[in-house]
Coordinates of C-alpha atoms in Angstrom, one line a residue:
X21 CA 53.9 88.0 -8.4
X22 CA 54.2 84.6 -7.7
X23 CA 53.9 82.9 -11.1
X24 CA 57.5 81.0 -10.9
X25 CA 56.5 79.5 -7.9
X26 CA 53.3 78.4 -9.0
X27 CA 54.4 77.1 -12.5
X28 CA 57.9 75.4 -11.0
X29 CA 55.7 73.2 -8.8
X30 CA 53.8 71.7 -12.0
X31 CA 57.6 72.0 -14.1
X32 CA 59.1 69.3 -11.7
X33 CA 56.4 66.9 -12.6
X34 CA 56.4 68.0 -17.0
X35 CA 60.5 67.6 -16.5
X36 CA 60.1 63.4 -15.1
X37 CA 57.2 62.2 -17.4
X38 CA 56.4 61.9 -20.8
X39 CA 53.5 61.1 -22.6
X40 CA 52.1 59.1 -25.9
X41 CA 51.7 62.1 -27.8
X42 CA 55.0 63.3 -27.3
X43 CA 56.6 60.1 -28.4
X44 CA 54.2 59.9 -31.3
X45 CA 55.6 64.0 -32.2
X46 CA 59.2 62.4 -31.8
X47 CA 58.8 59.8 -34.4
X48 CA 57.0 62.1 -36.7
X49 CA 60.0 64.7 -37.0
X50 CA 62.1 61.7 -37.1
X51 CA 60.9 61.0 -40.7
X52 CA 57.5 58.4 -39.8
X53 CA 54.5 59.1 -41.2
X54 CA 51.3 57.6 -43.5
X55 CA 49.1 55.0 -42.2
X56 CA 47.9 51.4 -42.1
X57 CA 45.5 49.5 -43.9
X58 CA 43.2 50.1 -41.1
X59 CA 43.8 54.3 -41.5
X60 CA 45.2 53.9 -38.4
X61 CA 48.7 56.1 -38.2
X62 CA 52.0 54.6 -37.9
X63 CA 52.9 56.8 -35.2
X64 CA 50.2 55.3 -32.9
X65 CA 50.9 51.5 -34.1
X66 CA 54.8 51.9 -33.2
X67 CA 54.0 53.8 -29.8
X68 CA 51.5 51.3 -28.9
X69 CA 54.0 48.5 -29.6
X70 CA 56.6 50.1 -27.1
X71 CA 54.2 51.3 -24.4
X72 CA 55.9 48.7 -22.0
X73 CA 59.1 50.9 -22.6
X74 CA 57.5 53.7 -23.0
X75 CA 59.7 55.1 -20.2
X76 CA 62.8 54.8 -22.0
X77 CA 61.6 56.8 -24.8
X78 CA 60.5 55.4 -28.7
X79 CA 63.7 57.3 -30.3
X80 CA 66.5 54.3 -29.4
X81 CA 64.9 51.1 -30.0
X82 CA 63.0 52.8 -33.3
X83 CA 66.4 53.7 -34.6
X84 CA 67.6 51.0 -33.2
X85 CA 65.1 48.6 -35.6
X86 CA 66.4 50.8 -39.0
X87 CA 69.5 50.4 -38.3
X88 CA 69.4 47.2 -38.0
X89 CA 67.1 46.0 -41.1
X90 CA 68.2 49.2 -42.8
X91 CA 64.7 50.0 -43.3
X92 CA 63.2 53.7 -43.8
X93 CA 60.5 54.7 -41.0
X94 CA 57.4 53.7 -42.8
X95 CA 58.8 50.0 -43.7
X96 CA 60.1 49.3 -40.6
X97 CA 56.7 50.4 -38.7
X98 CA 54.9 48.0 -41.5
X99 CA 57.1 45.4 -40.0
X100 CA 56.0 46.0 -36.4
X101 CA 52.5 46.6 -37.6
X102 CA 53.2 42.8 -39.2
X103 CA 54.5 41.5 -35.9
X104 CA 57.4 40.4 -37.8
X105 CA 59.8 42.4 -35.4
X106 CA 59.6 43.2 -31.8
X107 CA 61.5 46.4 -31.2
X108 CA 61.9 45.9 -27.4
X109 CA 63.5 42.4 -28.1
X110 CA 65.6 43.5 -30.3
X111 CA 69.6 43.3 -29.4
X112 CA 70.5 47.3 -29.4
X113 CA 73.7 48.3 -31.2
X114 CA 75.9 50.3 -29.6
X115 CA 74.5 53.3 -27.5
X116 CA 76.6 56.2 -28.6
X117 CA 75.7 54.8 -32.1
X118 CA 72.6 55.1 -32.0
X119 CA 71.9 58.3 -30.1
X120 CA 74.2 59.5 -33.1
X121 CA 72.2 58.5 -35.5
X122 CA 69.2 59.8 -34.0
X123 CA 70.8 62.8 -33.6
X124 CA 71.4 63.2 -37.0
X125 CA 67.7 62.4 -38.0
X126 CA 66.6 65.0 -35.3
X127 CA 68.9 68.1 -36.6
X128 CA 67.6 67.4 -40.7
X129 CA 63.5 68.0 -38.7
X130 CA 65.0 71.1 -37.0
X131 CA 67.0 72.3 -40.3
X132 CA 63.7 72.0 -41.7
X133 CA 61.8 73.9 -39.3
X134 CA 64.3 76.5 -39.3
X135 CA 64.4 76.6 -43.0
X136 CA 60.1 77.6 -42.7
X137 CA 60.9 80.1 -40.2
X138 CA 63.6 81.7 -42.1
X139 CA 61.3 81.9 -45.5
X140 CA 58.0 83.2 -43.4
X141 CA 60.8 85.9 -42.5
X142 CA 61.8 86.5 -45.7
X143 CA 58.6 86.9 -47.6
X144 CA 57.5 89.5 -44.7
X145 CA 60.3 91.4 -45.2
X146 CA 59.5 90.9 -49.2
X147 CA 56.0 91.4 -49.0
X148 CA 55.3 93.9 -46.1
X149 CA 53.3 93.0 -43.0
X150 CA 50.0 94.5 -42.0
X151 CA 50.2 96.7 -39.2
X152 CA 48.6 94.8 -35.8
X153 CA 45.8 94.9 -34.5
X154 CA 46.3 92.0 -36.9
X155 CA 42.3 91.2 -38.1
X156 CA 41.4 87.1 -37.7
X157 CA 38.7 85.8 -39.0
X158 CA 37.6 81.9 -39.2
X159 CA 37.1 79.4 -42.4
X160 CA 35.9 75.5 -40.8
X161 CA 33.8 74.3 -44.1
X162 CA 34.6 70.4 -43.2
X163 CA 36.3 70.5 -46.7
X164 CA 39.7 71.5 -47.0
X165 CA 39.2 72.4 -50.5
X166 CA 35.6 74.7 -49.9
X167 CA 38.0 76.5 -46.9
X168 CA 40.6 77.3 -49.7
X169 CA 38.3 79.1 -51.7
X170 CA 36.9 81.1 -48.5
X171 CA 40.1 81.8 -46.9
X172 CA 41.5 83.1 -50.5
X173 CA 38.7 85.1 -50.3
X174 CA 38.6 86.5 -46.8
X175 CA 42.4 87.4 -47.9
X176 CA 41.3 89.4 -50.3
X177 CA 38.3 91.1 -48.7
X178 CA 42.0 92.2 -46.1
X179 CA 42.3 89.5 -43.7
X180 CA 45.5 89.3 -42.4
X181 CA 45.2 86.3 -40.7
X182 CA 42.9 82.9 -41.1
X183 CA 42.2 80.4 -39.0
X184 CA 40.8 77.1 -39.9
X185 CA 39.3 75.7 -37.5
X186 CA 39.1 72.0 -36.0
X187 CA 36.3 69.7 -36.5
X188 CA 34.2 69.1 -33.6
X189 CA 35.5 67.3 -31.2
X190 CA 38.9 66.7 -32.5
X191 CA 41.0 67.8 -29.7
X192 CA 39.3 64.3 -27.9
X193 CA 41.1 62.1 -30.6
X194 CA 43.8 60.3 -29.3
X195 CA 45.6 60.1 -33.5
X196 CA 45.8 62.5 -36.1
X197 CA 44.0 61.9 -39.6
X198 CA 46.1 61.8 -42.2
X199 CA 45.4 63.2 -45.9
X200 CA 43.2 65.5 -47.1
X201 CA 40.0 65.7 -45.7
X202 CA 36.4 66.6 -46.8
X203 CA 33.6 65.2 -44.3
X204 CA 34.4 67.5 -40.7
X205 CA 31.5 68.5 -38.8
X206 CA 31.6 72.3 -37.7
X207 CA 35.1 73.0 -38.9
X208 CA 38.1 70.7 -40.9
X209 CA 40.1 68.2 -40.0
X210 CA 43.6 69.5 -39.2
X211 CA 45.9 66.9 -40.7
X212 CA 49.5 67.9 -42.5
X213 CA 47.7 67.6 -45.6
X214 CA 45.0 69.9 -45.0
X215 CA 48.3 72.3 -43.6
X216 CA 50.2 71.9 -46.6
X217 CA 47.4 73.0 -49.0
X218 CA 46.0 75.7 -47.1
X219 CA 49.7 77.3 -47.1
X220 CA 50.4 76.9 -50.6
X221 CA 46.8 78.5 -51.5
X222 CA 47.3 81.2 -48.9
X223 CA 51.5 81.9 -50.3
X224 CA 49.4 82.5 -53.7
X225 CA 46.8 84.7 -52.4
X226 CA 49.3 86.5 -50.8
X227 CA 51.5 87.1 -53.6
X228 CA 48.7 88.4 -55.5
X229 CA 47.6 90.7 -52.6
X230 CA 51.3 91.8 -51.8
X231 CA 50.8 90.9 -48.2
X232 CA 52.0 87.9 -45.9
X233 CA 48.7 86.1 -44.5
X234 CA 49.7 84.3 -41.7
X235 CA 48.4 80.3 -41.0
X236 CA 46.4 79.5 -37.7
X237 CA 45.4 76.3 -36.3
X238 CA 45.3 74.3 -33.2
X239 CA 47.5 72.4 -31.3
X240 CA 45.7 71.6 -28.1
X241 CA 43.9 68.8 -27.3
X242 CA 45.7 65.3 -27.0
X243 CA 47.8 65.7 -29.8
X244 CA 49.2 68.8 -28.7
X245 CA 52.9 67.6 -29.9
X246 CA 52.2 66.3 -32.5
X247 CA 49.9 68.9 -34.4
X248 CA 52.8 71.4 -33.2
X249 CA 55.4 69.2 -35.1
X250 CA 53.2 68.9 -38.4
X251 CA 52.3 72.6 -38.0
X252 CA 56.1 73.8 -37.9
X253 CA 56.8 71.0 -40.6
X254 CA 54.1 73.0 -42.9
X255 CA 55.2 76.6 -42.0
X256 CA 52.3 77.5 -40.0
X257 CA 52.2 80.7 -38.0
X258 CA 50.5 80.9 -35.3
X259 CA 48.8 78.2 -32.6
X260 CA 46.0 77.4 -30.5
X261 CA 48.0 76.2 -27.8
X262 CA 46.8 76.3 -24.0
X263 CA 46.8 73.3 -21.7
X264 CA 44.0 75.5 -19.3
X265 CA 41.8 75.4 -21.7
X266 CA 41.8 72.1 -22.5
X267 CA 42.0 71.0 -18.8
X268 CA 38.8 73.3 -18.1
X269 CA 36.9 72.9 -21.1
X270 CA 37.4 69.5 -22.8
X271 CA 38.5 67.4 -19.6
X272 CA 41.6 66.5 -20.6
X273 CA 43.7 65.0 -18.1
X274 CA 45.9 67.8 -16.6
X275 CA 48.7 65.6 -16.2
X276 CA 48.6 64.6 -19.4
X277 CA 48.4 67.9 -21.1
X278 CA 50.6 70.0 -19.1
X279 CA 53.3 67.6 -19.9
X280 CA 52.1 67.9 -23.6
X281 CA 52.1 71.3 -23.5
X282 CA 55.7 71.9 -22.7
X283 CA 57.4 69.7 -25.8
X284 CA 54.6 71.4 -28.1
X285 CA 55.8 74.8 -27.1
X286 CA 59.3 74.3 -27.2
X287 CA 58.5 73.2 -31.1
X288 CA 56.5 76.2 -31.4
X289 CA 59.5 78.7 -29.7
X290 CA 61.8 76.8 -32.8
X291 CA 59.1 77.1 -35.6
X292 CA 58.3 80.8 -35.2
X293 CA 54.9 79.9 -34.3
X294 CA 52.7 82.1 -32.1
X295 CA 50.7 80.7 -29.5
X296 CA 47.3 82.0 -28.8
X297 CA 45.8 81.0 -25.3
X298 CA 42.3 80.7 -24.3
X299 CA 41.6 82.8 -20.8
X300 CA 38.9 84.6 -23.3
X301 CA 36.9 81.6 -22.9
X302 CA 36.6 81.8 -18.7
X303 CA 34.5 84.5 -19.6
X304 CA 31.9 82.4 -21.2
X305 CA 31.4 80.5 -17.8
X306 CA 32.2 83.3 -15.3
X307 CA 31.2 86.9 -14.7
X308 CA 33.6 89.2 -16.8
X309 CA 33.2 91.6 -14.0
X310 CA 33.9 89.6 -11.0
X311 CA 36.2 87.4 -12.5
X312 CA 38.0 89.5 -14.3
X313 CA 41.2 88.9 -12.0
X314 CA 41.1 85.0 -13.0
X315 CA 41.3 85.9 -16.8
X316 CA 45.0 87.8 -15.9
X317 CA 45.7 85.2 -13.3
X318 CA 46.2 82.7 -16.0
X319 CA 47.7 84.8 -18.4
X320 CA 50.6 84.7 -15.8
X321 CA 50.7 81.6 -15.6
X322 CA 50.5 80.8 -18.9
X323 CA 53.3 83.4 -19.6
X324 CA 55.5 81.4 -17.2
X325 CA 54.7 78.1 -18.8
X326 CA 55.7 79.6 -22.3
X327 CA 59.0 81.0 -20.9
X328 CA 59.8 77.5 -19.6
X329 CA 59.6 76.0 -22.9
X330 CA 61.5 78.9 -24.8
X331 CA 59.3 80.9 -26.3
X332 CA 59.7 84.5 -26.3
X333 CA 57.3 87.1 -25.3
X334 CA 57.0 87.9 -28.7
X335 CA 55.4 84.7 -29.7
X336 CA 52.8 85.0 -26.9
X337 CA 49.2 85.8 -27.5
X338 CA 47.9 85.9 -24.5
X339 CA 44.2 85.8 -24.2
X340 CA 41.5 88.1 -23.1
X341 CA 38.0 89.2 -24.3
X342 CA 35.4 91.7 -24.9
X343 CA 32.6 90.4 -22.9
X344 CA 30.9 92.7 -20.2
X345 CA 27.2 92.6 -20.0
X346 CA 26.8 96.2 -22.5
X347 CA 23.6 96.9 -20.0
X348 CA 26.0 97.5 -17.4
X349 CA 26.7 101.4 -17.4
X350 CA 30.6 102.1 -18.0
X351 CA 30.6 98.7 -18.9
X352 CA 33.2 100.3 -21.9
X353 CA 35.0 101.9 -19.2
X354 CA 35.6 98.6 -18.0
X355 CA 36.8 96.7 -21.2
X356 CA 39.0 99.6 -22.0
X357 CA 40.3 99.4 -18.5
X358 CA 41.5 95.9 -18.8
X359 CA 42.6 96.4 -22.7
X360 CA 45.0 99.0 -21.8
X361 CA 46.1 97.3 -18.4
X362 CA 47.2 93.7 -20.3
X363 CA 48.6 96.1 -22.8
X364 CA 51.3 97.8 -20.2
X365 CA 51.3 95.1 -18.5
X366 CA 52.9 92.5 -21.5
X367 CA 53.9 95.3 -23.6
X368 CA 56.1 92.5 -25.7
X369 CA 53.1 90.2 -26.5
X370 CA 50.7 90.3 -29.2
X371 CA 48.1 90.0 -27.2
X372 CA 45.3 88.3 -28.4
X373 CA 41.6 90.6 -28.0
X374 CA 38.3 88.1 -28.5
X375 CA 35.3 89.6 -29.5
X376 CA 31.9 89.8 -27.6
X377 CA 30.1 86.4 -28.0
X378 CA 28.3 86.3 -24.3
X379 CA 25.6 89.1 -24.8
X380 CA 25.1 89.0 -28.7
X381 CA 21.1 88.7 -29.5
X382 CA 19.2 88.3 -32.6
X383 CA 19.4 92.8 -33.0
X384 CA 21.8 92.9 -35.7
X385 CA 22.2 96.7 -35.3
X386 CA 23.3 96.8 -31.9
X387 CA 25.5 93.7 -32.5
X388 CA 27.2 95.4 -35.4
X389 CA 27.4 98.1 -32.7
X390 CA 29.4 95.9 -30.3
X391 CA 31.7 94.4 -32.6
X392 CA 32.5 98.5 -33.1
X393 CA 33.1 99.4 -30.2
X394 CA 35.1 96.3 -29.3
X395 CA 37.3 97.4 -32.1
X396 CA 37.6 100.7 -30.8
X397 CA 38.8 99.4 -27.7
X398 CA 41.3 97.3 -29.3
X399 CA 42.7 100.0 -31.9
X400 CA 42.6 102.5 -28.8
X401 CA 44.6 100.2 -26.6
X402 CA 46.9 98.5 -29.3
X403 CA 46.1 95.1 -29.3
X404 CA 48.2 92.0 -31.0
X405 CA 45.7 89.8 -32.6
X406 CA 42.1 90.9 -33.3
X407 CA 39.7 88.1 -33.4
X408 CA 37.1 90.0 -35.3
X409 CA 33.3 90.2 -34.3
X410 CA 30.3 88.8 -36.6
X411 CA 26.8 89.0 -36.9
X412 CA 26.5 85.4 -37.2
X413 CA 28.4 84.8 -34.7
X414 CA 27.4 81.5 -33.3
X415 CA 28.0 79.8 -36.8
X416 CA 31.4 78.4 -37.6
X417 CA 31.7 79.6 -41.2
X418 CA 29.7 82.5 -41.1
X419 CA 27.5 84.3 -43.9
X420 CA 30.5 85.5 -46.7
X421 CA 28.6 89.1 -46.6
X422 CA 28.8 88.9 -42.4
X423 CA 32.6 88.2 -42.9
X424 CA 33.4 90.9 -45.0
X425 CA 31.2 93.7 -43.1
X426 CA 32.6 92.7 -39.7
X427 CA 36.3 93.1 -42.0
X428 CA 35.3 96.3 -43.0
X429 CA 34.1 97.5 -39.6
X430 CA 37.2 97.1 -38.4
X431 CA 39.3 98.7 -41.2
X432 CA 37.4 101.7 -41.2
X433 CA 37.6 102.2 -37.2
X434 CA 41.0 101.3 -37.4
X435 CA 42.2 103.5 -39.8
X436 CA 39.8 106.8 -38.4
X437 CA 41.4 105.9 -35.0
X438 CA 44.9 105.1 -35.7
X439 CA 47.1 106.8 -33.6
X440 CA 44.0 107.8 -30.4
X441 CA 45.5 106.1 -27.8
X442 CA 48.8 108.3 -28.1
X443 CA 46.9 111.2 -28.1
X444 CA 44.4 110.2 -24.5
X445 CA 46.0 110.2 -21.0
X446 CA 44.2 108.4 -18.0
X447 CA 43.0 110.3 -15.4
X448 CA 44.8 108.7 -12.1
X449 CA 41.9 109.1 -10.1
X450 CA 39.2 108.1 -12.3
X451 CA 36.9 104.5 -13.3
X452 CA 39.2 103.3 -15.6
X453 CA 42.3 103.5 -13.9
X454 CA 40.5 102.5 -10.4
X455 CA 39.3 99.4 -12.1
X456 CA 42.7 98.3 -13.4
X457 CA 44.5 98.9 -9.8
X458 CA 41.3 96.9 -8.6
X459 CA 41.6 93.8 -11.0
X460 CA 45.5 94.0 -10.6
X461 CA 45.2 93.8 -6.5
X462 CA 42.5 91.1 -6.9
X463 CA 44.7 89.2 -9.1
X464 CA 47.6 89.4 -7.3
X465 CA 45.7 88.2 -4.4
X466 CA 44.4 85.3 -6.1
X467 CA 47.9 84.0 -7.9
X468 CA 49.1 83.9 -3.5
X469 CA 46.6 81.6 -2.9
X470 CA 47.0 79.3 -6.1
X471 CA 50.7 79.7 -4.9
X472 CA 50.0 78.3 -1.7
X473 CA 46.9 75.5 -2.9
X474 CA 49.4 74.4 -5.8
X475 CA 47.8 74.9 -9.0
X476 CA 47.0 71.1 -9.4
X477 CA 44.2 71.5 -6.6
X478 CA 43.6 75.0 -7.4
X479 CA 41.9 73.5 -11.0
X480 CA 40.4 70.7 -8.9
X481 CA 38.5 73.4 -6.2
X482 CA 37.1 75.2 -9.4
X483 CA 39.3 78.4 -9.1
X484 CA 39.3 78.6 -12.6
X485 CA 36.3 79.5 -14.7
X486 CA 34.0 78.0 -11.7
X487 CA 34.7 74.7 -13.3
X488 CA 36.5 71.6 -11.3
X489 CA 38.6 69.4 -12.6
X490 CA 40.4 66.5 -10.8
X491 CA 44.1 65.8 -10.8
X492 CA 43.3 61.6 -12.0
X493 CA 40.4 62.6 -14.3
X494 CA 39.8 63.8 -17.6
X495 CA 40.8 61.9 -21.1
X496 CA 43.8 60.8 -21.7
X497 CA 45.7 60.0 -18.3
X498 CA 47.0 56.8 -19.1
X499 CA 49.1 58.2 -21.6
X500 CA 51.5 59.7 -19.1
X501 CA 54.4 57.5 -18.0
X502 CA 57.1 58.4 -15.7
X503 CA 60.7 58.2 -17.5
X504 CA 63.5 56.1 -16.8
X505 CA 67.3 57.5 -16.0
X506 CA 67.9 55.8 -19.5
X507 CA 65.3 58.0 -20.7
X508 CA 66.5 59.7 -24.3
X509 CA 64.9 62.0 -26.6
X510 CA 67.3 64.5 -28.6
X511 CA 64.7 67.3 -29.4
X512 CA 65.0 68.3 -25.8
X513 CA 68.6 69.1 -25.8
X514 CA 68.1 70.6 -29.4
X515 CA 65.7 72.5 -28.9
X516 CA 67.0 74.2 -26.0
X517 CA 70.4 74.5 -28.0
X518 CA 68.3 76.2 -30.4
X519 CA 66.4 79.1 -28.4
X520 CA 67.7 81.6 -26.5
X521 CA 65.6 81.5 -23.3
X522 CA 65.3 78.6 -21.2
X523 CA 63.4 77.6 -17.9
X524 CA 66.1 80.0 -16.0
X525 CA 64.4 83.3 -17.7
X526 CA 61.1 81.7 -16.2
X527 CA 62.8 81.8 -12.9
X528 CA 64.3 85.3 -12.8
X529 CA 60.6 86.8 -14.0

């Protein structure tokens, strides 16, 4: 499959620009945060003060300014808030001295990251881990504090994982809220606050429970890096990470945001952190029949992208979903057809299964039915992460009783059907093998001609979730700069010190 090919033509362009967001995720696991008077974060005050050398990178002439004054982060970036300094005037000190320097503030951020991941290890091994499909379900209250007391209390009704998710239209903010928040509209602010006290309530739930309930929130949007760095900061485990989605369904600026994605994945690869991608969603906007082939198109694609920035497969959910019209007859033939084809096809991944949203009416029983028979299909075909299905579905916190029957569903179905997929073979010449070999050859077909369009234009003729999006739109485009040959940035080499796979794995797949 061509997947290399079509990813190393976007890689060339990630590997000679850099963005805002990634120099604001620099200075933040350099040791700068808080705000200004204004609320406005120090991040964005000290990047916007060096977007003239924004090519260059923030790290040299920010160290640079400590060094000098022998100020700490926050005091120095009052001082350029002040106008009482001007970092790109400033005579630089030595070179070598302060790459070192910044290279020593760079490997205390990754000994801290490491030190999460290597605590979320141990407290697995200590506390056991639930076996997968893991069950997800959803707090987004707008209060940090209200979504503490739900998620302790979806942990308790067996969650295994909670997500909390983002206030509405978030991923459109060009800064990151600091503090704790109480006032989101249709889900929470996610600030490294709001991280650090949902991870201290959910280490206590778990310690009661004996289990290890794992983190979720999301990193896509404009901040991609940045939420990434505060997420690994905070020992967070798993991601919302996907530049497509993002691209497709918020307009953000593909330039922008695949050059984003990259440095947000390579922090995720260090943290631990599983990414969870969003081809589900194409089937909101497309036919899950004919376009099924366009759903594993992308996770391709986004498989290759992820290899390129270090992660392993094992910290890719890759994204698909429940969502054939149930009129349609065999239309379970067809879900369980592409469940157990992803499956052998990314047997590493913890693939992550989204549940049927599309066709869900106001008839409670056969909803409930759905959500069963999409868990069936899930514990049949051994899926990674198991979004779970709800009869109030279309609310963001749903009813408490809703959570814990659509928990319970699954529990029951997944214990009564354990081990069914070992005990079932396919029959090679029947509808569910016949539909994987067809979604497979259409798929194939499809990645050779976003090989040969270039996946730039292939987004910009709609070839994606029939919506278009062009290469100089979308939000956020003029925070992408071209670097300089002086351009420096020590979590790159780091990072890649760090992990075991590189952009060369992505080449030999």
């Amino acid at each position: 499959l061509p997947g290399p090919r079509i990813t190393g033509q976007v890689q060339e362009f990630i590997e000679n620009h850099t963005t805002v967001t990634i120099e604001r995720a620099t200075l933040r696991l350099l040791g700068l945060d808080g705000v200004d008077h204004d609320g406005v974060p120090w991040p964005n005050v000290v990047v916007n003060h060096l977007k003239d050398g924004l090519g260059r990178g923030v790290t040299l002439p920010f160290v640079n300014g400590m060094m000098r004054k022998g100020l700490t982060p926050e005091a120095l970036a009052a001082e350029v808030a002040s106008g009482s300094i001007d970092l790109l005037k400033e005579p630089l000190l030595p070179i070598e001295d302060l790459k070192r320097e910044a290279s020593r503030l760079a490997e205390a951020a990754c000994r801290r990251i490491s030190t999460n991941r290597k605590k979320r290890e141990k407290l697995i091994r200590e506390r056991g881990d639930a076996c997968q499909p893991w069950l997800y379900v959803i707090v987004a209250t707008g209060n940090i504090h209200e979504d503490v007391v739900q998620a302790v209390s979806a942990a308790r009704q067996g969650a295994d994982i909670v997500a909390v998710i983002r206030t509405t239209g978030q991923s459109l903010l060009d800064y990151v809220p600091y503090g704790a928040t109480t006032v989101g509209f249709g889900g929470t602010y996610a600030t490294q606050e709001n991280f650090r006290i949902m991870r201290k309530a959910l280490d206590k739930a778990g310690d009661e429970i004996g289990k290890y309930i794992r983190l979720v929130n999301y990193c896509s949007g404009l901040c991609m890096p940045e939420i990434a760095a505060m997420g690994a900061l905070e020992r967070l485990d798993m991601m919302l990470n996907d530049s497509m989605y993002g691209i497709l369904f918020r307009d953000i600026n593909m330039e922008r945001t695949f050059v984003d994605q990259h440095f947000s994945r390579m922090i995720n690869a260090m943290a631990g952190i599983i990414i969870n991608t969003g081809e589900d969603n194409y089937l909101t906007t497309s036919d899950a029949v004919e376009k099924a082939y366009t759903v594993l198109a992308s996770d391709f694609i986004n498989e290759q992208f992820a290899l390129r920035s270090g992660l392993p497969e094992e910290q890719m959910g890759l994204g698909h979903a429940f969502e054939i019209n149930p009129d349609i007859e065999d239309s379970f033939l067809m879900e369980l057809s592409q469940a157990q084809m992803l499956r052998e096809i990314f047997p590493k991944h913890p693939l992550k299964f989204m549940p049927p949203t599309k066709f869900m009416t106001g008839d409670i029983f056969k909803g409930f039915l759905m959500n069963a028979m999409f868990n069936f299909a899930s514990v049949t075909t051994g899926q990674g992460i198991q979004l779970l299905g709800m009869l109030t579905e279309a609310m963001h916190t749903p009813f408490l009783q809703d959570r814990f029957l659509a928990i319970r569903n699954a529990k029951y179905i997944f214990n009564t059907a354990r081990h069914f997929g070992e005990e079932v073979s396919f029959n090679p010449e029947g509808r569910i093998v016949g539909r994987a070999k067809q979604v497979l050859g259409e798929t194939h077909d499809f990645l050779r001609t976003v090989s040969r369009t270039g996946l730039f234009e292939a987004i910009g003729q709609g070839m994606f979730a029939d919506i278009k999006r062009r290469r100089d739109g979308g939000k956020g485009r003029s925070g992408v700069c071209e670097k300089s040959e002086s351009y420096f940035n020590p979590f790159y080499g780091l990072f890649k010190k760090g992990l075991g796979q590189t952009a060369e794995v992505a080449d030999e797949r």
